[in-house]
Amino acid sequence: MPPSDRFPQLFWGLLALSFALVIAAFLAAGAIRDVRQNDVLTVKGSAKRPIRSDYVTWQVSVSSQQPTRKAAYQELKGYAEKVKRYLEAQRLPNTEIMLTPIVTSSILERYPNGQETGKTLAYQLRESLQLKSNEVDRITTLSRQANELINEGIPVELAPPEYLYTQLSKLRIEMLAEATKDAKARAEIIAKSTGNRIGVVRSADTGIFQITPRYSTEVSDSGIYDTSSLEKDITAVVTVKFAIE
């Protein structure tokens, strides 16, 4: 074949080879870029704050047991009225006192073997007065002093106060932001130690808030909302996935 005929074939062959190398390099670069984009660093961040309950509920219960429902009801209402007057005498501002429905149960006569005879020995009635207030300290003090009612011959049961925090929704947003910043700071330290840096956030999952007594280390997968303590700690946790660059 004359040299003039071989030159075009050689030219087109070299051109095709060059084009193939460019495509291969482009695909390789894309593959590397994809691998790097798929590299993620998963970090948990947390934020913790002390809070003080700003709302309280407290329940006082009275009961009566008499041979007839009528007698039990009359005695119960007398007890409940005395308790209500006692609470109102404390002059608690911004306090709501609610009466719960009366619960009735029967005390049945039984044979020595435990079988019921079909006869009712007495009727037991129970009613509760529930206080709801933002006067947290005063209700706390009152719950400790209300044993005075027992000295008056009133069969009362005093439940422990339940303490709540009403600004949780607002605080939740602030704490999630703090926990996310904490996650980013942790991720930057980890990435730097390996010669990398973090990129964009791939995903972020909020954990369950833990509201525990002050200084408690208790944690639950289903979350905790302590109502027994006036002073509490609230902890927020987020799990963030960062791209690695």
PDB file of C-alpha atoms in Angstrom:
ATOM      1  CA  MET A   1       0.000   0.000   0.000  1.00  0.00           C
ATOM      2  CA  PRO A   2       1.456   3.394  -0.944  1.00  0.00           C
ATOM      3  CA  PRO A   3       2.495   5.647   1.981  1.00  0.00           C
ATOM      4  CA  SER A   4      -0.101   8.189   0.904  1.00  0.00           C
ATOM      5  CA  ASP A   5      -2.833   5.597   1.497  1.00  0.00           C
ATOM      6  CA  ARG A   6      -1.528   4.477   4.906  1.00  0.00           C
ATOM      7  CA  PHE A   7      -1.422   8.002   6.382  1.00  0.00           C
ATOM      8  CA  PRO A   8      -5.186   8.596   6.581  1.00  0.00           C
ATOM      9  CA  GLN A   9      -5.710   5.223   8.259  1.00  0.00           C
ATOM     10  CA  LEU A  10      -2.965   5.937  10.786  1.00  0.00           C
ATOM     11  CA  PHE A  11      -4.370   9.408  11.460  1.00  0.00           C
ATOM     12  CA  TRP A  12      -7.883   8.182  12.061  1.00  0.00           C
ATOM     13  CA  GLY A  13      -6.604   5.317  14.231  1.00  0.00           C
ATOM     14  CA  LEU A  14      -4.615   7.698  16.454  1.00  0.00           C
ATOM     15  CA  LEU A  15      -7.591  10.046  16.663  1.00  0.00           C
ATOM     16  CA  ALA A  16      -9.882   7.224  17.766  1.00  0.00           C
ATOM     17  CA  LEU A  17      -7.347   6.083  20.369  1.00  0.00           C
ATOM     18  CA  SER A  18      -7.022   9.610  21.755  1.00  0.00           C
ATOM     19  CA  PHE A  19     -10.781   9.964  21.932  1.00  0.00           C
ATOM     20  CA  ALA A  20     -11.051   6.639  23.773  1.00  0.00           C
ATOM     21  CA  LEU A  21      -8.418   7.734  26.300  1.00  0.00           C
ATOM     22  CA  VAL A  22     -10.255  11.000  26.948  1.00  0.00           C
ATOM     23  CA  ILE A  23     -13.534   9.147  27.515  1.00  0.00           C
ATOM     24  CA  ALA A  24     -11.817   6.665  29.832  1.00  0.00           C
ATOM     25  CA  ALA A  25     -10.208   9.451  31.828  1.00  0.00           C
ATOM     26  CA  PHE A  26     -13.553  11.252  32.117  1.00  0.00           C
ATOM     27  CA  LEU A  27     -15.321   8.113  33.312  1.00  0.00           C
ATOM     28  CA  ALA A  28     -12.538   7.386  35.795  1.00  0.00           C
ATOM     29  CA  ALA A  29     -12.745  10.907  37.179  1.00  0.00           C
ATOM     30  CA  GLY A  30     -16.511  10.590  37.479  1.00  0.00           C
ATOM     31  CA  ALA A  31     -16.158   7.291  39.281  1.00  0.00           C
ATOM     32  CA  ILE A  32     -13.698   8.802  41.736  1.00  0.00           C
ATOM     33  CA  ARG A  33     -16.010  11.740  42.255  1.00  0.00           C
ATOM     34  CA  ASP A  34     -18.958   9.403  42.869  1.00  0.00           C
ATOM     35  CA  VAL A  35     -16.961   7.404  45.411  1.00  0.00           C
ATOM     36  CA  ARG A  36     -15.989  10.563  47.244  1.00  0.00           C
ATOM     37  CA  GLN A  37     -19.553  11.805  47.166  1.00  0.00           C
ATOM     38  CA  ASN A  38     -20.748   8.517  48.642  1.00  0.00           C
ATOM     39  CA  ASP A  39     -18.223   8.761  51.507  1.00  0.00           C
ATOM     40  CA  VAL A  40     -20.076  10.038  54.564  1.00  0.00           C
ATOM     41  CA  LEU A  41     -19.224  10.655  58.167  1.00  0.00           C
ATOM     42  CA  THR A  42     -22.012   9.948  60.662  1.00  0.00           C
ATOM     43  CA  VAL A  43     -21.784  11.905  63.897  1.00  0.00           C
ATOM     44  CA  LYS A  44     -24.063  12.389  66.879  1.00  0.00           C
ATOM     45  CA  GLY A  45     -24.349  15.817  68.468  1.00  0.00           C
ATOM     46  CA  SER A  46     -26.045  16.704  71.722  1.00  0.00           C
ATOM     47  CA  ALA A  47     -27.166  19.705  73.742  1.00  0.00           C
ATOM     48  CA  LYS A  48     -28.132  19.816  77.388  1.00  0.00           C
ATOM     49  CA  ARG A  49     -29.805  22.526  79.445  1.00  0.00           C
ATOM     50  CA  PRO A  50     -31.081  22.826  82.999  1.00  0.00           C
ATOM     51  CA  ILE A  51     -34.732  23.836  83.289  1.00  0.00           C
ATOM     52  CA  ARG A  52     -37.059  24.625  86.159  1.00  0.00           C
ATOM     53  CA  SER A  53     -40.676  23.546  85.995  1.00  0.00           C
ATOM     54  CA  ASP A  54     -43.129  26.414  85.565  1.00  0.00           C
ATOM     55  CA  TYR A  55     -46.426  24.546  85.966  1.00  0.00           C
ATOM     56  CA  VAL A  56     -47.698  22.041  88.507  1.00  0.00           C
ATOM     57  CA  THR A  57     -50.647  19.732  88.981  1.00  0.00           C
ATOM     58  CA  TRP A  58     -51.516  18.234  92.351  1.00  0.00           C
ATOM     59  CA  GLN A  59     -54.272  15.867  93.409  1.00  0.00           C
ATOM     60  CA  VAL A  60     -55.987  15.383  96.758  1.00  0.00           C
ATOM     61  CA  SER A  61     -58.387  12.440  97.090  1.00  0.00           C
ATOM     62  CA  VAL A  62     -61.055  11.652  99.688  1.00  0.00           C
ATOM     63  CA  SER A  63     -63.041   8.475 100.154  1.00  0.00           C
ATOM     64  CA  SER A  64     -65.950   7.123 102.159  1.00  0.00           C
ATOM     65  CA  GLN A  65     -67.163   3.625 102.998  1.00  0.00           C
ATOM     66  CA  GLN A  66     -70.702   3.093 104.303  1.00  0.00           C
ATOM     67  CA  PRO A  67     -73.361   0.350 104.229  1.00  0.00           C
ATOM     68  CA  THR A  68     -75.436   2.278 101.674  1.00  0.00           C
ATOM     69  CA  ARG A  69     -74.532   4.357  98.629  1.00  0.00           C
ATOM     70  CA  LYS A  70     -76.512   7.301  99.960  1.00  0.00           C
ATOM     71  CA  ALA A  71     -74.667   7.362 103.279  1.00  0.00           C
ATOM     72  CA  ALA A  72     -71.309   6.999 101.527  1.00  0.00           C
ATOM     73  CA  TYR A  73     -72.170   9.809  99.119  1.00  0.00           C
ATOM     74  CA  GLN A  74     -73.251  12.197 101.849  1.00  0.00           C
ATOM     75  CA  GLU A  75     -70.112  11.565 103.864  1.00  0.00           C
ATOM     76  CA  LEU A  76     -67.916  11.885 100.770  1.00  0.00           C
ATOM     77  CA  LYS A  77     -69.410  15.233  99.758  1.00  0.00           C
ATOM     78  CA  GLY A  78     -68.818  16.528 103.276  1.00  0.00           C
ATOM     79  CA  TYR A  79     -65.146  15.543 103.100  1.00  0.00           C
ATOM     80  CA  ALA A  80     -64.722  17.025  99.633  1.00  0.00           C
ATOM     81  CA  GLU A  81     -66.290  20.324 100.681  1.00  0.00           C
ATOM     82  CA  LYS A  82     -63.954  20.635 103.649  1.00  0.00           C
ATOM     83  CA  VAL A  83     -60.920  19.974 101.459  1.00  0.00           C
ATOM     84  CA  LYS A  84     -62.083  22.511  98.902  1.00  0.00           C
ATOM     85  CA  ARG A  85     -62.593  25.174 101.578  1.00  0.00           C
ATOM     86  CA  TYR A  86     -59.115  24.422 102.943  1.00  0.00           C
ATOM     87  CA  LEU A  87     -57.527  24.855  99.514  1.00  0.00           C
ATOM     88  CA  GLU A  88     -59.465  28.032  98.763  1.00  0.00           C
ATOM     89  CA  ALA A  89     -58.382  29.458 102.123  1.00  0.00           C
ATOM     90  CA  GLN A  90     -54.782  29.304 100.918  1.00  0.00           C
ATOM     91  CA  ARG A  91     -55.682  32.094  98.452  1.00  0.00           C
ATOM     92  CA  LEU A  92     -53.633  30.664  95.626  1.00  0.00           C
ATOM     93  CA  PRO A  93     -53.748  32.994  92.611  1.00  0.00           C
ATOM     94  CA  ASN A  94     -53.949  31.616  89.098  1.00  0.00           C
ATOM     95  CA  THR A  95     -55.032  28.255  90.460  1.00  0.00           C
ATOM     96  CA  GLU A  96     -57.729  26.050  89.034  1.00  0.00           C
ATOM     97  CA  ILE A  97     -59.452  23.496  91.283  1.00  0.00           C
ATOM     98  CA  MET A  98     -61.300  20.708  89.509  1.00  0.00           C
ATOM     99  CA  LEU A  99     -63.437  17.894  90.907  1.00  0.00           C
ATOM    100  CA  THR A 100     -63.100  14.532  89.205  1.00  0.00           C
ATOM    101  CA  PRO A 101     -66.076  12.163  88.748  1.00  0.00           C
ATOM    102  CA  ILE A 102     -66.931   9.986  91.739  1.00  0.00           C
ATOM    103  CA  VAL A 103     -65.735   6.394  91.492  1.00  0.00           C
ATOM    104  CA  THR A 104     -67.936   3.783  93.173  1.00  0.00           C
ATOM    105  CA  SER A 105     -67.004   0.240  94.154  1.00  0.00           C
ATOM    106  CA  SER A 106     -68.786  -2.452  96.125  1.00  0.00           C
ATOM    107  CA  ILE A 107     -67.326  -4.514  98.961  1.00  0.00           C
ATOM    108  CA  LEU A 108     -68.810  -7.973  98.664  1.00  0.00           C
ATOM    109  CA  GLU A 109     -69.256 -10.601 101.338  1.00  0.00           C
ATOM    110  CA  ARG A 110     -67.331 -13.849 100.739  1.00  0.00           C
ATOM    111  CA  TYR A 111     -67.337 -17.346 102.160  1.00  0.00           C
ATOM    112  CA  PRO A 112     -64.147 -18.624 103.810  1.00  0.00           C
ATOM    113  CA  ASN A 113     -63.212 -20.264 100.499  1.00  0.00           C
ATOM    114  CA  GLY A 114     -63.310 -16.879  98.763  1.00  0.00           C
ATOM    115  CA  GLN A 115     -66.512 -17.417  96.837  1.00  0.00           C
ATOM    116  CA  GLU A 116     -68.955 -14.481  96.809  1.00  0.00           C
ATOM    117  CA  THR A 117     -72.154 -14.875  98.792  1.00  0.00           C
ATOM    118  CA  GLY A 118     -74.077 -12.369  96.663  1.00  0.00           C
ATOM    119  CA  LYS A 119     -74.395  -9.908  99.558  1.00  0.00           C
ATOM    120  CA  THR A 120     -72.923  -6.402  99.538  1.00  0.00           C
ATOM    121  CA  LEU A 121     -71.326  -5.396 102.822  1.00  0.00           C
ATOM    122  CA  ALA A 122     -70.579  -1.757 101.986  1.00  0.00           C
ATOM    123  CA  TYR A 123     -70.096   0.796  99.266  1.00  0.00           C
ATOM    124  CA  GLN A 124     -66.885   2.731  98.783  1.00  0.00           C
ATOM    125  CA  LEU A 125     -66.890   6.077  96.991  1.00  0.00           C
ATOM    126  CA  ARG A 126     -63.860   8.091  95.967  1.00  0.00           C
ATOM    127  CA  GLU A 127     -63.456  11.623  94.614  1.00  0.00           C
ATOM    128  CA  SER A 128     -60.397  13.732  93.790  1.00  0.00           C
ATOM    129  CA  LEU A 129     -59.718  17.451  93.731  1.00  0.00           C
ATOM    130  CA  GLN A 130     -57.078  18.417  91.211  1.00  0.00           C
ATOM    131  CA  LEU A 131     -55.151  21.668  91.341  1.00  0.00           C
ATOM    132  CA  LYS A 132     -53.463  23.179  88.291  1.00  0.00           C
ATOM    133  CA  SER A 133     -51.313  26.232  88.780  1.00  0.00           C
ATOM    134  CA  ASN A 134     -48.229  28.170  87.744  1.00  0.00           C
ATOM    135  CA  GLU A 135     -47.624  28.931  91.433  1.00  0.00           C
ATOM    136  CA  VAL A 136     -45.125  26.092  91.564  1.00  0.00           C
ATOM    137  CA  ASP A 137     -43.403  26.949  94.830  1.00  0.00           C
ATOM    138  CA  ARG A 138     -46.624  27.619  96.725  1.00  0.00           C
ATOM    139  CA  ILE A 139     -48.236  24.375  95.594  1.00  0.00           C
ATOM    140  CA  THR A 140     -45.069  22.505  96.560  1.00  0.00           C
ATOM    141  CA  THR A 141     -45.215  23.984 100.046  1.00  0.00           C
ATOM    142  CA  LEU A 142     -48.939  23.312 100.326  1.00  0.00           C
ATOM    143  CA  SER A 143     -48.492  19.663  99.345  1.00  0.00           C
ATOM    144  CA  ARG A 144     -46.196  19.265 102.364  1.00  0.00           C
ATOM    145  CA  GLN A 145     -48.509  21.051 104.767  1.00  0.00           C
ATOM    146  CA  ALA A 146     -51.801  19.465 103.729  1.00  0.00           C
ATOM    147  CA  ASN A 147     -51.380  16.681 106.276  1.00  0.00           C
ATOM    148  CA  GLU A 148     -53.229  19.133 108.523  1.00  0.00           C
ATOM    149  CA  LEU A 149     -56.384  17.783 106.926  1.00  0.00           C
ATOM    150  CA  ILE A 150     -55.754  14.416 108.544  1.00  0.00           C
ATOM    151  CA  ASN A 151     -55.775  16.095 111.964  1.00  0.00           C
ATOM    152  CA  GLU A 152     -59.288  17.287 111.136  1.00  0.00           C
ATOM    153  CA  GLY A 153     -60.418  13.694 110.696  1.00  0.00           C
ATOM    154  CA  ILE A 154     -60.585  13.820 106.906  1.00  0.00           C
ATOM    155  CA  PRO A 155     -59.352  10.615 105.204  1.00  0.00           C
ATOM    156  CA  VAL A 156     -57.259  12.236 102.479  1.00  0.00           C
ATOM    157  CA  GLU A 157     -54.693  10.799 100.113  1.00  0.00           C
ATOM    158  CA  LEU A 158     -52.099  13.314  98.949  1.00  0.00           C
ATOM    159  CA  ALA A 159     -50.493  12.525  95.603  1.00  0.00           C
ATOM    160  CA  PRO A 160     -47.017  13.891  94.855  1.00  0.00           C
ATOM    161  CA  PRO A 161     -47.105  17.067  92.733  1.00  0.00           C
ATOM    162  CA  GLU A 162     -46.421  16.640  89.021  1.00  0.00           C
ATOM    163  CA  TYR A 163     -44.124  19.267  87.557  1.00  0.00           C
ATOM    164  CA  LEU A 164     -44.290  20.368  83.917  1.00  0.00           C
ATOM    165  CA  TYR A 165     -42.441  22.802  81.661  1.00  0.00           C
ATOM    166  CA  THR A 166     -44.648  24.796  79.306  1.00  0.00           C
ATOM    167  CA  GLN A 167     -41.938  26.371  77.092  1.00  0.00           C
ATOM    168  CA  LEU A 168     -40.745  23.054  75.695  1.00  0.00           C
ATOM    169  CA  SER A 169     -41.763  23.734  72.076  1.00  0.00           C
ATOM    170  CA  LYS A 170     -39.671  26.889  71.864  1.00  0.00           C
ATOM    171  CA  LEU A 171     -36.743  25.338  73.686  1.00  0.00           C
ATOM    172  CA  ARG A 172     -36.832  22.265  71.453  1.00  0.00           C
ATOM    173  CA  ILE A 173     -35.966  24.331  68.351  1.00  0.00           C
ATOM    174  CA  GLU A 174     -33.086  26.093  70.086  1.00  0.00           C
ATOM    175  CA  MET A 175     -31.638  22.852  71.409  1.00  0.00           C
ATOM    176  CA  LEU A 176     -31.821  21.093  68.049  1.00  0.00           C
ATOM    177  CA  ALA A 177     -29.764  23.948  66.580  1.00  0.00           C
ATOM    178  CA  GLU A 178     -27.218  23.590  69.393  1.00  0.00           C
ATOM    179  CA  ALA A 179     -27.035  19.813  68.955  1.00  0.00           C
ATOM    180  CA  THR A 180     -26.480  20.206  65.201  1.00  0.00           C
ATOM    181  CA  LYS A 181     -23.621  22.671  65.819  1.00  0.00           C
ATOM    182  CA  ASP A 182     -22.115  20.185  68.241  1.00  0.00           C
ATOM    183  CA  ALA A 183     -22.345  17.433  65.604  1.00  0.00           C
ATOM    184  CA  LYS A 184     -20.609  19.663  63.041  1.00  0.00           C
ATOM    185  CA  ALA A 185     -17.800  20.509  65.465  1.00  0.00           C
ATOM    186  CA  ARG A 186     -17.253  16.822  66.208  1.00  0.00           C
ATOM    187  CA  ALA A 187     -17.291  15.945  62.504  1.00  0.00           C
ATOM    188  CA  GLU A 188     -14.714  18.632  61.688  1.00  0.00           C
ATOM    189  CA  ILE A 189     -12.337  17.307  64.334  1.00  0.00           C
ATOM    190  CA  ILE A 190     -12.684  13.726  63.091  1.00  0.00           C
ATOM    191  CA  ALA A 191     -12.296  14.679  59.421  1.00  0.00           C
ATOM    192  CA  LYS A 192      -9.258  16.853  60.114  1.00  0.00           C
ATOM    193  CA  SER A 193      -7.532  14.042  61.986  1.00  0.00           C
ATOM    194  CA  THR A 194      -7.773  11.898  58.831  1.00  0.00           C
ATOM    195  CA  GLY A 195      -6.656  14.625  56.421  1.00  0.00           C
ATOM    196  CA  ASN A 196     -10.141  15.329  55.079  1.00  0.00           C
ATOM    197  CA  ARG A 197     -12.790  17.944  55.501  1.00  0.00           C
ATOM    198  CA  ILE A 198     -16.560  17.753  55.792  1.00  0.00           C
ATOM    199  CA  GLY A 199     -18.886  18.825  53.034  1.00  0.00           C
ATOM    200  CA  VAL A 200     -22.624  19.235  52.815  1.00  0.00           C
ATOM    201  CA  VAL A 201     -25.097  17.616  55.176  1.00  0.00           C
ATOM    202  CA  ARG A 202     -26.521  14.474  53.595  1.00  0.00           C
ATOM    203  CA  SER A 203     -29.146  13.825  56.254  1.00  0.00           C
ATOM    204  CA  ALA A 204     -30.064  14.694  59.815  1.00  0.00           C
ATOM    205  CA  ASP A 205     -32.244  12.719  62.207  1.00  0.00           C
ATOM    206  CA  THR A 206     -33.503  14.093  65.500  1.00  0.00           C
ATOM    207  CA  GLY A 207     -33.510  11.770  68.451  1.00  0.00           C
ATOM    208  CA  ILE A 208     -36.027  11.634  71.277  1.00  0.00           C
ATOM    209  CA  PHE A 209     -35.765  14.306  73.939  1.00  0.00           C
ATOM    210  CA  GLN A 210     -34.819  13.183  77.414  1.00  0.00           C
ATOM    211  CA  ILE A 211     -36.264  15.238  80.287  1.00  0.00           C
ATOM    212  CA  THR A 212     -34.759  13.834  83.456  1.00  0.00           C
ATOM    213  CA  PRO A 213     -34.262  14.851  87.084  1.00  0.00           C
ATOM    214  CA  ARG A 214     -31.276  17.169  87.561  1.00  0.00           C
ATOM    215  CA  TYR A 215     -27.942  15.333  87.157  1.00  0.00           C
ATOM    216  CA  SER A 216     -29.633  12.054  86.177  1.00  0.00           C
ATOM    217  CA  THR A 217     -27.855   9.848  83.631  1.00  0.00           C
ATOM    218  CA  GLU A 218     -30.977   7.861  82.738  1.00  0.00           C
ATOM    219  CA  VAL A 219     -31.639   7.376  79.006  1.00  0.00           C
ATOM    220  CA  SER A 220     -34.469   5.594  77.200  1.00  0.00           C
ATOM    221  CA  ASP A 221     -34.975   4.737  73.517  1.00  0.00           C
ATOM    222  CA  SER A 222     -38.609   5.779  73.863  1.00  0.00           C
ATOM    223  CA  GLY A 223     -37.772   9.061  75.589  1.00  0.00           C
ATOM    224  CA  ILE A 224     -38.214  10.254  79.163  1.00  0.00           C
ATOM    225  CA  TYR A 225     -40.464  12.986  80.520  1.00  0.00           C
ATOM    226  CA  ASP A 226     -39.899  13.234  84.239  1.00  0.00           C
ATOM    227  CA  THR A 227     -42.737  14.923  86.154  1.00  0.00           C
ATOM    228  CA  SER A 228     -41.555  14.141  89.674  1.00  0.00           C
ATOM    229  CA  SER A 229     -38.792  16.764  89.860  1.00  0.00           C
ATOM    230  CA  LEU A 230     -39.004  20.528  90.060  1.00  0.00           C
ATOM    231  CA  GLU A 231     -35.461  20.945  88.702  1.00  0.00           C
ATOM    232  CA  LYS A 232     -34.775  19.001  85.519  1.00  0.00           C
ATOM    233  CA  ASP A 233     -32.271  18.559  82.698  1.00  0.00           C
ATOM    234  CA  ILE A 234     -33.355  18.398  79.079  1.00  0.00           C
ATOM    235  CA  THR A 235     -31.137  16.697  76.503  1.00  0.00           C
ATOM    236  CA  ALA A 236     -31.478  16.787  72.721  1.00  0.00           C
ATOM    237  CA  VAL A 237     -29.594  14.482  70.355  1.00  0.00           C
ATOM    238  CA  VAL A 238     -29.260  14.625  66.554  1.00  0.00           C
ATOM    239  CA  THR A 239     -27.534  12.248  64.163  1.00  0.00           C
ATOM    240  CA  VAL A 240     -26.016  14.025  61.165  1.00  0.00           C
ATOM    241  CA  LYS A 241     -24.380  12.561  58.044  1.00  0.00           C
ATOM    242  CA  PHE A 242     -21.767  14.790  56.393  1.00  0.00           C
ATOM    243  CA  ALA A 243     -20.178  14.306  52.984  1.00  0.00           C
ATOM    244  CA  ILE A 244     -16.392  13.872  53.076  1.00  0.00           C
ATOM    245  CA  GLU A 245     -14.284  16.024  50.746  1.00  0.00           C
TER     246      GLU A 245
END
